[in-house]
Amino acid sequence: MFKRLPAVVLLVAACALVPARAEDAAAPFDGDLQRLAEILGTLHYLRGICGNNEGSKWRNEMQALIDAETPSGERRARMIAGFNRGYNGFQQTYRTCTPAALVAIRRYVDEGAKISRDLTARYAN
């Protein structure tokens, strides 16, 4: 079910290949990175309540994404806000693991993997 998770790691590596930009300049893929950050926050919360014993895996993936992309100022703040929005949004909805939470996890893993593949295919050359 979670065979697509390495795609996030692939994206982190691809971000390191993207040429450096001027400080705070928006990149054409910033919207996708913010969505990916939100997905990572969601997974950090949901996988935690569903007892997957992953600890800080998804938070660490977010940190790796920030480290690879090296955003500053407003770009960095938007990425972190996306992670927090994903985490907090589901924290308000789910207190325990439910069948719906498990479906959400699958869908977010799939979406995150797709975003990672698309960004890697488009920008990692």
PDB file of C-alpha atoms in Angstrom:
ATOM      1  CA  MET A   1       0.000   0.000   0.000  1.00  0.00           C
ATOM      2  CA  PHE A   2       2.797   2.450   0.811  1.00  0.00           C
ATOM      3  CA  LYS A   3       5.196   1.483  -1.961  1.00  0.00           C
ATOM      4  CA  ARG A   4       4.912   5.005  -3.366  1.00  0.00           C
ATOM      5  CA  LEU A   5       6.387   6.647  -0.272  1.00  0.00           C
ATOM      6  CA  PRO A   6       9.930   6.660  -1.696  1.00  0.00           C
ATOM      7  CA  ALA A   7       8.667   9.172  -4.258  1.00  0.00           C
ATOM      8  CA  VAL A   8       8.812  11.841  -1.552  1.00  0.00           C
ATOM      9  CA  VAL A   9      12.460  11.019  -1.001  1.00  0.00           C
ATOM     10  CA  LEU A  10      13.000  11.229  -4.760  1.00  0.00           C
ATOM     11  CA  LEU A  11      11.454  14.694  -4.776  1.00  0.00           C
ATOM     12  CA  VAL A  12      13.757  15.841  -1.991  1.00  0.00           C
ATOM     13  CA  ALA A  13      16.735  14.713  -4.046  1.00  0.00           C
ATOM     14  CA  ALA A  14      15.328  16.424  -7.153  1.00  0.00           C
ATOM     15  CA  CYS A  15      14.907  19.724  -5.304  1.00  0.00           C
ATOM     16  CA  ALA A  16      18.621  19.699  -4.613  1.00  0.00           C
ATOM     17  CA  LEU A  17      19.189  19.669  -8.387  1.00  0.00           C
ATOM     18  CA  VAL A  18      17.064  22.748  -9.077  1.00  0.00           C
ATOM     19  CA  PRO A  19      19.221  25.840  -9.669  1.00  0.00           C
ATOM     20  CA  ALA A  20      19.371  28.396  -6.869  1.00  0.00           C
ATOM     21  CA  ARG A  21      16.981  31.348  -7.140  1.00  0.00           C
ATOM     22  CA  ALA A  22      16.993  34.858  -5.819  1.00  0.00           C
ATOM     23  CA  GLU A  23      15.934  35.089  -2.195  1.00  0.00           C
ATOM     24  CA  ASP A  24      12.144  34.943  -1.733  1.00  0.00           C
ATOM     25  CA  ALA A  25      11.526  34.733  -5.490  1.00  0.00           C
ATOM     26  CA  ALA A  26       8.578  32.481  -6.211  1.00  0.00           C
ATOM     27  CA  ALA A  27       9.382  29.328  -8.116  1.00  0.00           C
ATOM     28  CA  PRO A  28       6.943  27.959 -10.690  1.00  0.00           C
ATOM     29  CA  PHE A  29       6.489  24.852  -8.542  1.00  0.00           C
ATOM     30  CA  ASP A  30       5.876  26.609  -5.209  1.00  0.00           C
ATOM     31  CA  GLY A  31       2.179  25.743  -5.238  1.00  0.00           C
ATOM     32  CA  ASP A  32       3.033  22.068  -5.605  1.00  0.00           C
ATOM     33  CA  LEU A  33       5.625  22.263  -2.839  1.00  0.00           C
ATOM     34  CA  GLN A  34       3.119  23.907  -0.527  1.00  0.00           C
ATOM     35  CA  ARG A  35       0.574  21.186  -1.299  1.00  0.00           C
ATOM     36  CA  LEU A  36       3.206  18.528  -0.666  1.00  0.00           C
ATOM     37  CA  ALA A  37       4.044  20.200   2.650  1.00  0.00           C
ATOM     38  CA  GLU A  38       0.355  20.105   3.591  1.00  0.00           C
ATOM     39  CA  ILE A  39       0.195  16.409   2.699  1.00  0.00           C
ATOM     40  CA  LEU A  40       3.272  15.699   4.821  1.00  0.00           C
ATOM     41  CA  GLY A  41       1.619  17.455   7.780  1.00  0.00           C
ATOM     42  CA  THR A  42      -1.540  15.441   7.260  1.00  0.00           C
ATOM     43  CA  LEU A  43       0.408  12.177   7.126  1.00  0.00           C
ATOM     44  CA  HIS A  44       2.407  13.145  10.197  1.00  0.00           C
ATOM     45  CA  TYR A  45      -0.821  13.433  12.158  1.00  0.00           C
ATOM     46  CA  LEU A  46      -2.894  10.627  10.670  1.00  0.00           C
ATOM     47  CA  ARG A  47      -0.162   7.996  10.603  1.00  0.00           C
ATOM     48  CA  GLY A  48       0.543   8.853  14.234  1.00  0.00           C
ATOM     49  CA  ILE A  49      -3.014   8.262  15.432  1.00  0.00           C
ATOM     50  CA  CYS A  50      -3.285   5.106  13.347  1.00  0.00           C
ATOM     51  CA  GLY A  51      -0.435   3.537  15.326  1.00  0.00           C
ATOM     52  CA  ASN A  52       2.124   3.138  12.580  1.00  0.00           C
ATOM     53  CA  ASN A  53       5.031   3.736  14.977  1.00  0.00           C
ATOM     54  CA  GLU A  54       6.794   5.999  12.498  1.00  0.00           C
ATOM     55  CA  GLY A  55       7.636   8.656  15.053  1.00  0.00           C
ATOM     56  CA  SER A  56       8.748  11.830  13.319  1.00  0.00           C
ATOM     57  CA  LYS A  57       9.142  10.266   9.873  1.00  0.00           C
ATOM     58  CA  TRP A  58       6.810  12.713   8.094  1.00  0.00           C
ATOM     59  CA  ARG A  59       8.110  15.723   9.985  1.00  0.00           C
ATOM     60  CA  ASN A  60      11.622  14.630   9.048  1.00  0.00           C
ATOM     61  CA  GLU A  61      10.551  14.323   5.400  1.00  0.00           C
ATOM     62  CA  MET A  62       9.276  17.903   5.623  1.00  0.00           C
ATOM     63  CA  GLN A  63      12.563  19.041   7.118  1.00  0.00           C
ATOM     64  CA  ALA A  64      14.449  17.247   4.334  1.00  0.00           C
ATOM     65  CA  LEU A  65      12.277  19.010   1.759  1.00  0.00           C
ATOM     66  CA  ILE A  66      13.020  22.389   3.341  1.00  0.00           C
ATOM     67  CA  ASP A  67      16.722  21.558   3.567  1.00  0.00           C
ATOM     68  CA  ALA A  68      16.833  20.538  -0.102  1.00  0.00           C
ATOM     69  CA  GLU A  69      14.825  23.511  -1.357  1.00  0.00           C
ATOM     70  CA  THR A  70      16.415  26.032   1.054  1.00  0.00           C
ATOM     71  CA  PRO A  71      13.550  28.520   0.923  1.00  0.00           C
ATOM     72  CA  SER A  72      13.888  31.712   2.875  1.00  0.00           C
ATOM     73  CA  GLY A  73      11.564  34.369   4.152  1.00  0.00           C
ATOM     74  CA  GLU A  74       8.018  34.164   2.884  1.00  0.00           C
ATOM     75  CA  ARG A  75       8.595  30.982   0.816  1.00  0.00           C
ATOM     76  CA  ARG A  76       9.802  29.134   3.895  1.00  0.00           C
ATOM     77  CA  ALA A  77       6.917  30.470   5.971  1.00  0.00           C
ATOM     78  CA  ARG A  78       4.386  29.312   3.353  1.00  0.00           C
ATOM     79  CA  MET A  79       5.857  25.803   3.260  1.00  0.00           C
ATOM     80  CA  ILE A  80       5.799  25.509   7.054  1.00  0.00           C
ATOM     81  CA  ALA A  81       2.277  26.938   7.173  1.00  0.00           C
ATOM     82  CA  GLY A  82       1.180  24.272   4.690  1.00  0.00           C
ATOM     83  CA  PHE A  83       2.592  21.499   6.889  1.00  0.00           C
ATOM     84  CA  ASN A  84       0.891  22.960   9.955  1.00  0.00           C
ATOM     85  CA  ARG A  85      -2.396  23.412   8.085  1.00  0.00           C
ATOM     86  CA  GLY A  86      -2.388  19.731   7.103  1.00  0.00           C
ATOM     87  CA  TYR A  87      -1.577  18.625  10.635  1.00  0.00           C
ATOM     88  CA  ASN A  88      -4.031  20.932  12.399  1.00  0.00           C
ATOM     89  CA  GLY A  89      -6.867  20.360   9.954  1.00  0.00           C
ATOM     90  CA  PHE A  90      -6.928  16.646  10.593  1.00  0.00           C
ATOM     91  CA  GLN A  91      -6.228  17.026  14.296  1.00  0.00           C
ATOM     92  CA  GLN A  92      -9.537  18.859  14.560  1.00  0.00           C
ATOM     93  CA  THR A  93     -11.362  16.135  12.617  1.00  0.00           C
ATOM     94  CA  TYR A  94      -9.880  12.869  13.881  1.00  0.00           C
ATOM     95  CA  ARG A  95      -9.113  11.942  17.474  1.00  0.00           C
ATOM     96  CA  THR A  96      -8.708   8.209  16.795  1.00  0.00           C
ATOM     97  CA  CYS A  97      -7.908   6.086  13.782  1.00  0.00           C
ATOM     98  CA  THR A  98     -11.056   5.306  11.807  1.00  0.00           C
ATOM     99  CA  PRO A  99     -11.709   3.599   8.476  1.00  0.00           C
ATOM    100  CA  ALA A 100     -12.119   7.080   6.979  1.00  0.00           C
ATOM    101  CA  ALA A 101      -8.702   8.087   8.342  1.00  0.00           C
ATOM    102  CA  LEU A 102      -7.147   5.032   6.696  1.00  0.00           C
ATOM    103  CA  VAL A 103      -8.759   5.970   3.368  1.00  0.00           C
ATOM    104  CA  ALA A 104      -7.465   9.531   3.767  1.00  0.00           C
ATOM    105  CA  ILE A 105      -3.946   8.213   4.403  1.00  0.00           C
ATOM    106  CA  ARG A 106      -4.049   6.149   1.206  1.00  0.00           C
ATOM    107  CA  ARG A 107      -5.326   9.073  -0.824  1.00  0.00           C
ATOM    108  CA  TYR A 108      -2.757  11.499   0.543  1.00  0.00           C
ATOM    109  CA  VAL A 109       0.086   9.049  -0.023  1.00  0.00           C
ATOM    110  CA  ASP A 110      -1.088   8.640  -3.627  1.00  0.00           C
ATOM    111  CA  GLU A 111      -1.422  12.393  -4.149  1.00  0.00           C
ATOM    112  CA  GLY A 112       1.964  13.112  -2.577  1.00  0.00           C
ATOM    113  CA  ALA A 113       3.608  10.464  -4.737  1.00  0.00           C
ATOM    114  CA  LYS A 114       2.009  11.948  -7.862  1.00  0.00           C
ATOM    115  CA  ILE A 115       3.155  15.460  -6.993  1.00  0.00           C
ATOM    116  CA  SER A 116       6.658  14.131  -6.318  1.00  0.00           C
ATOM    117  CA  ARG A 117       6.796  12.259  -9.634  1.00  0.00           C
ATOM    118  CA  ASP A 118       5.442  15.230 -11.603  1.00  0.00           C
ATOM    119  CA  LEU A 119       7.857  17.708 -10.036  1.00  0.00           C
ATOM    120  CA  THR A 120      10.779  15.363 -10.507  1.00  0.00           C
ATOM    121  CA  ALA A 121       9.883  14.723 -14.150  1.00  0.00           C
ATOM    122  CA  ARG A 122       9.434  18.398 -14.881  1.00  0.00           C
ATOM    123  CA  TYR A 123      12.228  20.098 -12.926  1.00  0.00           C
ATOM    124  CA  ALA A 124      14.963  17.575 -12.130  1.00  0.00           C
ATOM    125  CA  ASN A 125      16.718  17.735 -15.491  1.00  0.00           C
TER     126      ASN A 125
END
